[in-house]
């Protein structure tokens, strides 16, 4: 097993006879975990021989896994830089979602997860598909108008101004819940302790 520790994550890659058989980070495993691990640029690693995995979540040659992983990583970074920079919140427009027919299962799962406010990182962790599949689907839903992207500052301004009815996307109670979620997460993320 190759154990990797970086600033934001810990992961394990299990090898047998020179081939990768299992990769895991957090509760994510298989191809999704392996492709995500290829994006780590700094960290520490420890190689432990004679540690075996009971799970086999990867099949294929090392070359194929690495080639596909690098392709997905390049596409993922490109889409992230074009569409998802900054702190954004994703809101579902139920009227537009109803107009869409024959949604792909990934799109249905993305919409189901976004019924509550979440960051892009939370969405990627919540779904079993590769990060690129989720991101590509999310981008398509945004382009179709089924999902609206709002900056956290915009949401706070709308909540504070009390003009939530003008938006026509969420009820007043849902806007309040969204505001509470944002404030709690920002407070937790950027809290400062003064001694």
Coordinates of N, CA, C and O in Angstrom, one line a residue:
X1 N 0.9 -1.2 0.0 CA 0.0 0.0 0.0 C 0.9 1.2 0.0 O 1.9 1.3 0.7
X2 N 0.5 2.2 -0.8 CA 1.1 3.5 -0.8 C 0.2 4.5 -0.1 O -0.9 4.7 -0.6
X3 N 0.6 5.0 1.1 CA -0.3 5.9 1.8 C 0.2 7.3 1.5 O 1.4 7.6 1.6
X4 N -0.7 8.2 1.2 CA -0.4 9.6 0.8 C -1.1 10.5 1.8 O -2.3 10.4 2.0
X5 N -0.4 11.5 2.3 CA -0.9 12.5 3.2 C -0.6 13.9 2.6 O 0.5 14.2 2.4
X6 N -1.7 14.6 2.2 CA -1.5 16.0 1.8 C -2.2 16.9 2.7 O -2.7 16.5 3.7
X7 N -2.1 18.2 2.4 CA -2.7 19.2 3.3 C -4.2 18.9 3.5 O -4.7 19.1 4.6
X8 N -4.9 18.5 2.5 CA -6.4 18.4 2.6 C -6.9 16.9 2.7 O -8.1 16.8 2.9
X9 N -6.0 16.0 2.5 CA -6.6 14.6 2.4 C -5.6 13.5 2.8 O -4.4 13.8 2.8
X10 N -6.1 12.4 3.0 CA -5.3 11.2 3.2 C -5.8 10.1 2.3 O -7.0 10.0 2.1
X11 N -5.0 9.3 1.7 CA -5.4 8.4 0.7 C -4.5 7.1 0.8 O -3.4 7.2 1.3
X12 N -5.0 6.1 0.2 CA -4.3 4.8 0.1 C -4.4 4.2 -1.3 O -5.5 4.2 -1.9
X13 N -3.3 3.8 -1.9 CA -3.3 3.1 -3.2 C -2.7 1.7 -2.9 O -1.6 1.6 -2.5
X14 N -3.5 0.7 -3.2 CA -3.1 -0.7 -3.0 C -2.6 -1.3 -4.4 O -3.2 -1.1 -5.4
X15 N -1.5 -2.0 -4.3 CA -0.9 -2.6 -5.5 C -0.7 -4.1 -5.3 O -0.5 -4.5 -4.2
X16 N -0.8 -4.8 -6.4 CA -0.5 -6.2 -6.4 C 0.2 -6.6 -7.7 O -0.4 -6.3 -8.7
X17 N 1.3 -7.1 -7.6 CA 2.1 -7.5 -8.8 C 2.3 -6.3 -9.7 O 2.2 -6.5 -10.9
X18 N 2.5 -5.2 -9.2 CA 2.8 -4.0 -10.0 C 1.6 -3.3 -10.6 O 1.7 -2.3 -11.3
X19 N 0.4 -3.8 -10.3 CA -0.9 -3.2 -10.8 C -1.7 -2.6 -9.6 O -1.7 -3.2 -8.5
X20 N -2.3 -1.5 -9.9 CA -3.2 -0.9 -8.9 C -4.5 -1.7 -8.8 O -5.2 -1.9 -9.9
X21 N -4.9 -2.1 -7.6 CA -6.1 -2.8 -7.5 C -7.2 -2.1 -6.7 O -8.4 -2.4 -6.8
X22 N -6.8 -1.1 -5.9 CA -7.7 -0.4 -5.1 C -7.2 1.0 -4.7 O -6.0 1.1 -4.4
X23 N -8.0 2.0 -4.7 CA -7.6 3.3 -4.3 C -8.7 3.9 -3.4 O -9.9 3.7 -3.7
X24 N -8.4 4.6 -2.4 CA -9.4 5.1 -1.5 C -8.9 6.5 -0.9 O -7.8 6.6 -0.4
X25 N -9.9 7.4 -0.8 CA -9.6 8.7 -0.1 C -11.0 9.1 0.5 O -12.0 9.0 -0.2
X26 N -11.0 9.5 1.8 CA -12.3 9.7 2.5 C -13.1 8.5 2.3 O -12.7 7.4 2.5
X27 N -14.4 8.7 1.9 CA -15.3 7.5 1.6 C -15.4 7.2 0.1 O -16.3 6.5 -0.3
X28 N -14.4 7.7 -0.6 CA -14.4 7.6 -2.1 C -13.4 6.5 -2.5 O -12.3 6.5 -1.9
X29 N -13.7 5.7 -3.4 CA -12.8 4.6 -3.8 C -12.9 4.4 -5.3 O -13.8 4.9 -6.0
X30 N -12.0 3.5 -5.8 CA -12.0 3.1 -7.2 C -11.5 4.2 -8.1 O -10.6 5.0 -7.7
X31 N -12.0 4.3 -9.3 CA -11.5 5.2 -10.3 C -11.6 6.7 -9.8 O -10.7 7.5 -10.0
X32 N -12.8 7.0 -9.2 CA -13.0 8.3 -8.7 C -11.9 8.8 -7.8 O -11.3 9.9 -7.9
X33 N -11.5 7.9 -6.8 CA -10.5 8.2 -5.9 C -9.1 8.3 -6.6 O -8.3 9.3 -6.3
X34 N -8.8 7.4 -7.5 CA -7.5 7.4 -8.2 C -7.4 8.6 -9.0 O -6.3 9.3 -9.0
X35 N -8.4 9.0 -9.8 CA -8.3 10.2 -10.6 C -8.1 11.5 -9.8 O -7.4 12.4 -10.1
X36 N -8.8 11.5 -8.6 CA -8.7 12.7 -7.7 C -7.2 12.7 -7.1 O -6.7 13.8 -7.0
X37 N -6.7 11.6 -6.8 CA -5.3 11.5 -6.3 C -4.3 12.1 -7.2 O -3.2 12.6 -6.8
X38 N -4.5 11.9 -8.5 CA -3.6 12.4 -9.5 C -3.4 13.9 -9.5 O -2.4 14.4 -10.0
X39 N -4.4 14.6 -8.9 CA -4.3 16.0 -8.8 C -3.5 16.6 -7.6 O -3.3 17.8 -7.5
X40 N -3.1 15.7 -6.7 CA -2.3 16.1 -5.6 C -0.9 16.5 -6.0 O -0.2 15.7 -6.7
X41 N -0.4 17.7 -5.7 CA 0.9 18.1 -6.1 C 1.9 18.1 -5.0 O 3.1 18.1 -5.3
X42 N 1.5 18.2 -3.8 CA 2.4 18.1 -2.6 C 1.9 17.2 -1.5 O 0.7 17.1 -1.4
X43 N 2.8 16.6 -0.8 CA 2.4 15.7 0.3 C 3.5 14.8 0.7 O 4.6 14.8 0.1
X44 N 3.2 13.9 1.6 CA 4.1 12.9 2.1 C 3.5 11.5 1.7 O 2.3 11.3 1.7
X45 N 4.4 10.6 1.5 CA 3.9 9.2 1.2 C 4.8 8.2 2.0 O 6.0 8.4 2.2
X46 N 4.1 7.1 2.3 CA 4.8 6.0 3.0 C 4.4 4.8 2.2 O 3.2 4.5 1.9
X47 N 5.4 4.0 1.9 CA 5.1 2.7 1.2 C 5.3 1.6 2.3 O 6.3 1.5 2.9
X48 N 4.2 0.8 2.4 CA 4.2 -0.3 3.3 C 4.0 -1.6 2.6 O 3.0 -1.9 2.0
X49 N 5.1 -2.4 2.5 CA 5.0 -3.7 1.8 C 4.2 -4.7 2.6 O 4.0 -4.6 3.8
X50 N 3.7 -5.7 1.9 CA 2.9 -6.8 2.5 C 1.6 -6.4 3.2 O 1.1 -7.0 4.1
X51 N 1.1 -5.3 2.8 CA -0.3 -4.9 3.3 C -1.2 -5.0 2.1 O -1.1 -4.4 1.0
X52 N -2.2 -5.9 2.2 CA -3.1 -6.2 1.1 C -4.5 -5.7 1.4 O -4.9 -5.4 2.5
X53 N -5.2 -5.4 0.3 CA -6.6 -4.9 0.3 C -7.5 -6.1 0.0 O -7.3 -6.9 -0.9
X54 N -8.6 -6.2 0.8 CA -9.6 -7.2 0.5 C -10.5 -6.7 -0.6 O -11.1 -7.5 -1.3
X55 N -10.5 -5.4 -0.9 CA -11.3 -4.9 -1.9 C -10.6 -4.7 -3.2 O -9.4 -4.4 -3.2
X56 N -11.2 -5.0 -4.3 CA -10.7 -4.7 -5.6 C -11.6 -3.7 -6.3 O -12.7 -4.1 -6.7
X57 N -11.2 -2.5 -6.4 CA -12.1 -1.5 -7.0 C -11.6 -0.9 -8.3 O -12.2 -0.1 -9.0
X58 N -10.4 -1.4 -8.7 CA -9.8 -1.0 -10.0 C -9.4 -2.2 -10.8 O -8.7 -3.1 -10.3
X59 N -9.7 -2.1 -12.1 CA -9.2 -3.2 -13.0 C -8.6 -2.5 -14.2 O -9.1 -1.5 -14.6
X60 N -7.6 -3.0 -14.7 CA -7.0 -2.4 -15.9 C -5.5 -2.2 -15.6 O -5.1 -2.3 -14.5
X61 N -4.8 -1.9 -16.7 CA -3.4 -1.7 -16.5 C -3.1 -0.4 -15.9 O -3.9 0.6 -16.1
X62 N -1.9 -0.3 -15.3 CA -1.5 1.0 -14.7 C -1.4 2.1 -15.8 O -1.9 3.2 -15.5
X63 N -0.9 1.8 -16.9 CA -0.8 2.8 -18.0 C -2.2 3.3 -18.4 O -2.4 4.5 -18.5
X64 N -3.2 2.5 -18.6 CA -4.5 2.9 -18.9 C -5.2 3.8 -17.8 O -5.8 4.8 -18.1
X65 N -5.0 3.4 -16.6 CA -5.6 4.1 -15.5 C -4.9 5.5 -15.4 O -5.6 6.5 -15.2
X66 N -3.6 5.6 -15.6 CA -2.9 6.9 -15.5 C -3.3 7.8 -16.7 O -3.5 9.0 -16.5
X67 N -3.4 7.2 -17.9 CA -3.7 8.0 -19.1 C -5.1 8.6 -18.9 O -5.3 9.7 -19.2
X68 N -6.1 7.7 -18.6 CA -7.4 8.2 -18.4 C -7.5 9.2 -17.3 O -8.2 10.2 -17.4
X69 N -6.8 8.9 -16.2 CA -6.8 9.9 -15.1 C -6.3 11.2 -15.4 O -6.8 12.3 -15.0
X70 N -5.2 11.3 -16.2 CA -4.6 12.6 -16.6 C -5.5 13.3 -17.5 O -5.7 14.5 -17.5
X71 N -6.2 12.6 -18.4 CA -7.2 13.2 -19.4 C -8.3 13.8 -18.6 O -8.7 15.0 -18.8
X72 N -8.9 13.1 -17.6 CA -10.0 13.6 -16.8 C -9.5 14.8 -16.0 O -10.3 15.7 -15.8
X73 N -8.3 14.7 -15.4 CA -7.8 15.8 -14.6 C -7.7 17.1 -15.4 O -8.0 18.2 -15.0
X74 N -7.2 17.0 -16.6 CA -7.0 18.1 -17.5 C -8.4 18.8 -17.8 O -8.6 20.0 -17.7
X75 N -9.4 17.9 -18.2 CA -10.7 18.4 -18.5 C -11.4 19.0 -17.3 O -12.0 20.1 -17.3
X76 N -11.2 18.4 -16.1 CA -11.7 18.8 -14.9 C -11.2 20.2 -14.5 O -12.0 21.1 -14.2
X77 N -9.9 20.4 -14.6 CA -9.3 21.7 -14.3 C -9.8 22.8 -15.3 O -10.0 23.9 -14.9
X78 N -9.9 22.4 -16.5 CA -10.4 23.4 -17.5 C -11.8 23.9 -17.2 O -12.1 25.1 -17.2
X79 N -12.7 22.9 -16.9 CA -14.1 23.3 -16.6 C -14.2 24.1 -15.3 O -14.9 25.1 -15.2
X80 N -13.4 23.7 -14.3 CA -13.4 24.4 -13.0 C -13.0 25.8 -13.2 O -13.6 26.7 -12.7
X81 N -11.9 26.1 -14.0 CA -11.5 27.4 -14.2 C -12.4 28.3 -15.0 O -12.5 29.5 -14.8
X82 N -13.2 27.7 -15.9 CA -14.1 28.4 -16.8 C -15.4 28.7 -16.1 O -16.0 29.8 -16.3
X83 N -15.9 27.8 -15.3 CA -17.3 27.9 -14.8 C -17.4 28.0 -13.2 O -18.4 28.5 -12.7
X84 N -16.5 27.5 -12.5 CA -16.7 27.3 -11.1 C -15.7 27.9 -10.2 O -15.4 27.4 -9.1
X85 N -15.1 29.1 -10.6 CA -14.2 29.8 -9.7 C -15.0 30.6 -8.7 O -16.0 31.2 -9.0
X86 N -14.4 30.8 -7.5 CA -15.1 31.6 -6.4 C -16.1 30.8 -5.6 O -16.3 29.6 -5.9
X87 N -16.6 31.4 -4.6 CA -17.6 30.8 -3.7 C -19.0 31.0 -4.3 O -19.5 32.1 -4.3
X88 N -19.5 29.9 -4.8 CA -20.9 30.0 -5.4 C -21.8 29.1 -4.7 O -21.4 28.1 -4.1
X89 N -23.1 29.4 -4.9 CA -24.2 28.6 -4.4 C -25.0 28.2 -5.7 O -25.2 29.0 -6.6
X90 N -25.5 27.0 -5.7 CA -26.3 26.5 -6.8 C -27.7 26.3 -6.4 O -28.0 25.7 -5.5
X91 N -28.6 27.0 -7.2 CA -30.0 27.0 -6.9 C -30.8 26.3 -8.1 O -30.5 26.6 -9.2
X92 N -31.7 25.4 -7.8 CA -32.5 24.8 -8.8 C -33.7 25.6 -9.2 O -34.4 26.2 -8.3
X93 N -33.9 25.8 -10.4 CA -35.1 26.4 -10.9 C -36.1 25.3 -11.3 O -36.0 24.7 -12.3
X94 N -37.1 25.1 -10.4 CA -38.0 24.0 -10.5 C -38.8 24.1 -11.8 O -39.1 23.0 -12.4
X95 N -39.2 25.3 -12.2 CA -39.9 25.4 -13.5 C -39.2 24.9 -14.7 O -39.7 24.2 -15.5
X96 N -37.9 25.3 -14.7 CA -37.1 24.8 -15.9 C -36.8 23.3 -15.8 O -36.7 22.6 -16.8
X97 N -36.6 22.8 -14.6 CA -36.4 21.4 -14.4 C -37.5 20.6 -14.9 O -37.4 19.5 -15.5
X98 N -38.8 21.1 -14.6 CA -40.0 20.4 -15.1 C -40.1 20.3 -16.6 O -40.6 19.4 -17.1
X99 N -39.5 21.3 -17.3 CA -39.5 21.4 -18.7 C -38.5 20.4 -19.4 O -38.7 20.0 -20.5
X100 N -37.5 20.0 -18.6 CA -36.6 19.0 -19.1 C -37.1 17.6 -19.1 O -37.8 17.2 -18.1
X101 N -36.9 16.8 -20.2 CA -37.4 15.5 -20.2 C -36.3 14.5 -20.5 O -35.3 14.9 -21.2
X102 N -36.4 13.3 -20.1 CA -35.4 12.3 -20.4 C -34.0 12.6 -19.8 O -33.0 12.4 -20.5
X103 N -34.0 13.1 -18.6 CA -32.7 13.4 -17.9 C -31.9 12.1 -17.7 O -32.4 11.1 -17.4
X104 N -30.6 12.3 -17.9 CA -29.6 11.2 -17.6 C -29.6 11.0 -16.1 O -29.8 11.9 -15.3
X105 N -29.4 9.7 -15.7 CA -29.4 9.5 -14.2 C -28.4 10.3 -13.4 O -28.7 10.7 -12.3
X106 N -27.3 10.7 -14.0 CA -26.3 11.6 -13.3 C -27.0 13.0 -13.1 O -26.9 13.5 -12.0
X107 N -27.7 13.5 -14.1 CA -28.4 14.8 -14.0 C -29.5 14.7 -12.9 O -29.6 15.6 -12.1
X108 N -30.2 13.6 -12.9 CA -31.2 13.4 -11.8 C -30.6 13.4 -10.5 O -31.1 14.0 -9.5
X109 N -29.5 12.8 -10.3 CA -28.8 12.7 -9.0 C -28.2 14.1 -8.6 O -28.3 14.4 -7.4
X110 N -27.7 14.8 -9.6 CA -27.2 16.2 -9.3 C -28.3 17.0 -8.8 O -28.2 17.7 -7.8
X111 N -29.4 17.0 -9.5 CA -30.6 17.8 -9.1 C -31.1 17.4 -7.7 O -31.4 18.3 -6.9
X112 N -31.1 16.1 -7.5 CA -31.6 15.6 -6.1 C -30.7 16.1 -5.0 O -31.1 16.5 -4.0
X113 N -29.4 16.1 -5.3 CA -28.4 16.5 -4.2 C -28.5 18.0 -4.0 O -28.4 18.5 -2.9
X114 N -28.8 18.8 -5.1 CA -28.8 20.2 -4.9 C -30.2 20.8 -4.4 O -30.4 22.0 -4.4
X115 N -31.0 19.9 -3.9 CA -32.2 20.3 -3.3 C -31.9 21.1 -2.0 O -32.7 21.8 -1.4
X116 N -30.7 20.9 -1.5 CA -30.2 21.7 -0.3 C -28.9 22.4 -0.8 O -28.2 21.8 -1.6
X117 N -28.7 23.5 -0.2 CA -27.5 24.3 -0.7 C -26.2 23.5 -0.3 O -26.1 22.9 0.7
X118 N -25.2 23.5 -1.2 CA -24.0 22.8 -1.0 C -22.9 23.4 -1.9 O -23.2 24.0 -2.9
X119 N -21.7 23.3 -1.5 CA -20.5 23.8 -2.3 C -20.2 22.7 -3.3 O -20.7 21.6 -3.3
X120 N -19.4 23.1 -4.3 CA -19.0 22.2 -5.4 C -18.3 21.0 -4.8 O -18.5 19.9 -5.2
X121 N -17.4 21.2 -3.8 CA -16.7 20.1 -3.2 C -17.6 19.1 -2.5 O -17.4 17.9 -2.6
X122 N -18.7 19.6 -1.8 CA -19.6 18.7 -1.2 C -20.4 17.9 -2.2 O -20.6 16.7 -2.0
X123 N -20.8 18.6 -3.3 CA -21.5 17.9 -4.4 C -20.6 16.8 -5.0 O -21.1 15.6 -5.2
X124 N -19.3 17.1 -5.3 CA -18.4 16.1 -5.9 C -18.3 14.9 -4.9 O -18.2 13.7 -5.4
X125 N -18.2 15.1 -3.6 CA -18.0 14.1 -2.6 C -19.3 13.2 -2.5 O -19.2 12.1 -2.1
X126 N -20.5 13.9 -2.7 CA -21.7 13.2 -2.4 C -22.1 12.2 -3.4 O -22.9 11.3 -3.1
X127 N -21.7 12.3 -4.7 CA -22.1 11.5 -5.7 C -21.0 10.4 -6.1 O -19.8 10.7 -6.0
X128 N -21.4 9.2 -6.5 CA -20.5 8.2 -6.8 C -19.8 8.3 -8.2 O -18.8 7.5 -8.4
X129 N -20.2 9.2 -9.0 CA -19.6 9.3 -10.3 C -18.3 10.0 -10.2 O -18.0 10.7 -9.3
X130 N -17.5 9.9 -11.3 CA -16.2 10.6 -11.3 C -16.4 12.1 -11.2 O -17.5 12.6 -11.6
X131 N -15.5 12.9 -10.7 CA -15.6 14.3 -10.6 C -15.9 15.0 -11.9 O -16.7 15.9 -12.0
X132 N -15.3 14.5 -13.0 CA -15.5 15.0 -14.3 C -16.9 14.8 -14.8 O -17.5 15.7 -15.4
X133 N -17.5 13.6 -14.5 CA -18.9 13.4 -14.9 C -19.8 14.3 -14.2 O -20.7 14.9 -14.8
X134 N -19.6 14.5 -12.9 CA -20.5 15.4 -12.1 C -20.3 16.8 -12.6 O -21.4 17.5 -12.8
X135 N -19.1 17.3 -12.8 CA -18.9 18.7 -13.3 C -19.5 18.9 -14.7 O -20.1 20.0 -14.9
X136 N -19.3 18.0 -15.6 CA -19.8 18.1 -16.9 C -21.3 18.2 -16.9 O -22.0 19.0 -17.6
X137 N -22.0 17.4 -16.1 CA -23.4 17.4 -15.9 C -23.9 18.7 -15.3 O -24.9 19.3 -15.8
X138 N -23.2 19.1 -14.3 CA -23.6 20.4 -13.6 C -23.5 21.5 -14.6 O -24.4 22.4 -14.7
X139 N -22.4 21.6 -15.4 CA -22.3 22.6 -16.4 C -23.4 22.6 -17.4 O -24.0 23.6 -17.7
X140 N -23.8 21.4 -17.9 CA -25.0 21.3 -18.8 C -26.3 21.8 -18.2 O -27.1 22.5 -18.9
X141 N -26.5 21.5 -16.9 CA -27.7 21.9 -16.2 C -27.7 23.4 -16.1 O -28.8 24.1 -16.1
X142 N -26.5 24.0 -15.9 CA -26.4 25.5 -15.7 C -26.7 26.1 -17.1 O -27.5 27.1 -17.2
X143 N -26.1 25.6 -18.2 CA -26.4 26.1 -19.5 C -27.8 26.0 -19.9 O -28.4 26.9 -20.5
X144 N -28.5 24.9 -19.5 CA -29.9 24.8 -19.8 C -30.8 25.7 -19.0 O -32.0 25.8 -19.3
X145 N -30.3 26.3 -17.9 CA -31.1 27.1 -17.1 C -31.7 26.4 -15.9 O -32.4 27.1 -15.1
X146 N -31.6 25.1 -15.8 CA -32.2 24.3 -14.7 C -31.6 24.6 -13.4 O -32.2 24.5 -12.3
X147 N -30.3 25.0 -13.4 CA -29.6 25.4 -12.2 C -29.0 26.8 -12.4 O -28.4 27.1 -13.4
X148 N -29.2 27.6 -11.4 CA -28.7 28.9 -11.4 C -27.5 29.1 -10.5 O -27.5 28.5 -9.4
X149 N -26.4 29.8 -10.9 CA -25.2 30.0 -10.1 C -25.3 31.4 -9.5 O -25.5 32.3 -10.2
X150 N -25.1 31.5 -8.2 CA -25.1 32.8 -7.5 C -23.9 32.8 -6.6 O -23.5 31.9 -6.0
X151 N -23.3 34.0 -6.6 CA -22.1 34.3 -5.7 C -22.7 34.4 -4.3 O -23.8 34.9 -4.1
X152 N -21.9 34.0 -3.3 CA -22.4 34.1 -1.9 C -22.7 35.6 -1.6 O -23.7 35.8 -0.8
X153 N -22.0 36.5 -2.1 CA -22.3 37.9 -1.8 C -23.6 38.3 -2.4 O -24.4 39.1 -1.7
X154 N -24.0 37.9 -3.6 CA -25.3 38.2 -4.1 C -26.4 37.6 -3.3 O -27.4 38.3 -3.0
X155 N -26.2 36.4 -2.8 CA -27.3 35.7 -2.0 C -27.4 36.5 -0.7 O -28.6 36.8 -0.2
X156 N -26.3 36.9 -0.1 CA -26.4 37.7 1.2 C -27.1 39.0 1.0 O -27.9 39.4 1.8
X157 N -26.8 39.7 -0.2 CA -27.5 41.0 -0.5 C -29.0 40.8 -0.6 O -29.8 41.6 -0.1
X158 N -29.4 39.7 -1.3 CA -30.8 39.5 -1.5 C -31.5 39.2 -0.2 O -32.6 39.7 0.1
X159 N -30.9 38.4 0.7 CA -31.4 38.0 2.0 C -31.6 39.3 2.8 O -32.6 39.5 3.5
X160 N -30.5 40.1 2.9 CA -30.5 41.3 3.7 C -31.5 42.3 3.2 O -32.1 43.1 4.0
X161 N -31.7 42.4 1.9 CA -32.5 43.5 1.3 C -34.0 43.1 1.5 O -34.9 43.9 1.3
X162 N -34.3 41.8 1.7 CA -35.6 41.3 1.9 C -36.4 41.2 0.5 O -37.6 41.0 0.5
X163 N -35.7 41.2 -0.6 CA -36.3 41.2 -1.9 C -36.3 39.7 -2.5 O -36.2 39.5 -3.6
X164 N -36.6 38.8 -1.6 CA -36.5 37.4 -2.0 C -37.6 37.0 -3.0 O -37.5 36.1 -3.8
X165 N -38.8 37.7 -2.9 CA -39.9 37.3 -3.8 C -39.6 37.7 -5.2 O -40.1 37.0 -6.1
X166 N -38.7 38.7 -5.4 CA -38.4 39.1 -6.8 C -37.6 37.9 -7.5 O -37.7 37.8 -8.7
X167 N -36.9 37.1 -6.8 CA -36.1 36.1 -7.4 C -37.0 35.0 -8.0 O -36.7 34.4 -9.0
X168 N -38.1 34.6 -7.3 CA -39.0 33.6 -7.8 C -38.5 32.2 -7.9 O -39.1 31.4 -8.5
X169 N -37.4 32.0 -7.2 CA -36.8 30.6 -7.3 C -37.1 29.9 -5.9 O -37.6 28.8 -5.9
X170 N -36.9 30.6 -4.8 CA -37.1 30.0 -3.5 C -38.1 30.8 -2.7 O -38.3 31.9 -3.0
X171 N -38.8 30.1 -1.8 CA -39.7 30.8 -0.9 C -38.9 31.5 0.1 O -37.7 31.4 0.2
X172 N -39.6 32.4 0.9 CA -38.9 33.2 1.8 C -38.2 32.4 2.9 O -37.1 32.6 3.3
X173 N -38.9 31.3 3.3 CA -38.3 30.4 4.3 C -37.1 29.7 3.8 O -36.1 29.5 4.5
X174 N -37.1 29.3 2.5 CA -35.9 28.6 1.9 C -34.8 29.6 1.8 O -33.6 29.2 2.0
X175 N -35.0 30.9 1.5 CA -34.0 31.9 1.4 C -33.4 32.1 2.8 O -32.1 32.2 2.9
X176 N -34.2 32.1 3.8 CA -33.7 32.2 5.2 C -32.8 31.0 5.5 O -31.7 31.2 6.1
X177 N -33.2 29.8 5.2 CA -32.5 28.6 5.4 C -31.1 28.7 4.7 O -30.1 28.3 5.2
X178 N -31.2 29.2 3.4 CA -30.0 29.3 2.7 C -29.0 30.3 3.3 O -27.8 30.0 3.4
X179 N -29.5 31.4 3.8 CA -28.7 32.4 4.4 C -28.1 31.9 5.7 O -26.9 32.1 6.0
X180 N -28.8 31.1 6.5 CA -28.3 30.5 7.7 C -27.2 29.5 7.3 O -26.1 29.5 8.0
X181 N -27.4 28.7 6.3 CA -26.4 27.7 5.9 C -25.1 28.5 5.5 O -24.0 28.1 5.9
X182 N -25.2 29.5 4.7 CA -24.0 30.3 4.2 C -23.3 30.9 5.4 O -22.1 30.8 5.5
X183 N -24.0 31.6 6.3 CA -23.4 32.2 7.4 C -22.7 31.2 8.3 O -21.6 31.5 8.8
X184 N -23.4 30.1 8.6 CA -22.7 29.1 9.4 C -21.5 28.5 8.8 O -20.5 28.4 9.5
X185 N -21.5 28.2 7.5 CA -20.3 27.6 6.8 C -19.2 28.7 6.7 O -18.0 28.3 6.9
X186 N -19.5 29.9 6.4 CA -18.5 30.9 6.3 C -17.9 31.2 7.7 O -16.7 31.3 7.8
X187 N -18.7 31.2 8.7 CA -18.2 31.4 10.1 C -17.3 30.3 10.5 O -16.2 30.5 11.0
X188 N -17.7 29.1 10.2 CA -16.8 27.9 10.5 C -15.5 27.9 9.7 O -14.5 27.7 10.2
X189 N -15.6 28.3 8.4 CA -14.4 28.3 7.6 C -13.5 29.4 7.9 O -12.3 29.3 7.8
X190 N -14.0 30.6 8.3 CA -13.1 31.8 8.4 C -13.1 32.4 9.8 O -12.8 33.5 10.0
X191 N -13.5 31.5 10.8 CA -13.6 32.1 12.2 C -12.2 32.4 12.7 O -11.2 31.8 12.3
X192 N -12.1 33.5 13.5 CA -10.8 33.9 14.1 C -11.0 33.9 15.6 O -11.9 34.4 16.1
X193 N -10.0 33.3 16.2 CA -10.0 33.3 17.7 C -9.0 34.4 18.2 O -7.9 34.4 17.7
X194 N -9.5 35.2 19.1 CA -8.7 36.3 19.6 C -8.4 35.9 21.0 O -9.3 35.6 21.8
X195 N -7.1 36.0 21.4 CA -6.7 35.6 22.8 C -6.1 36.9 23.4 O -5.5 37.7 22.8

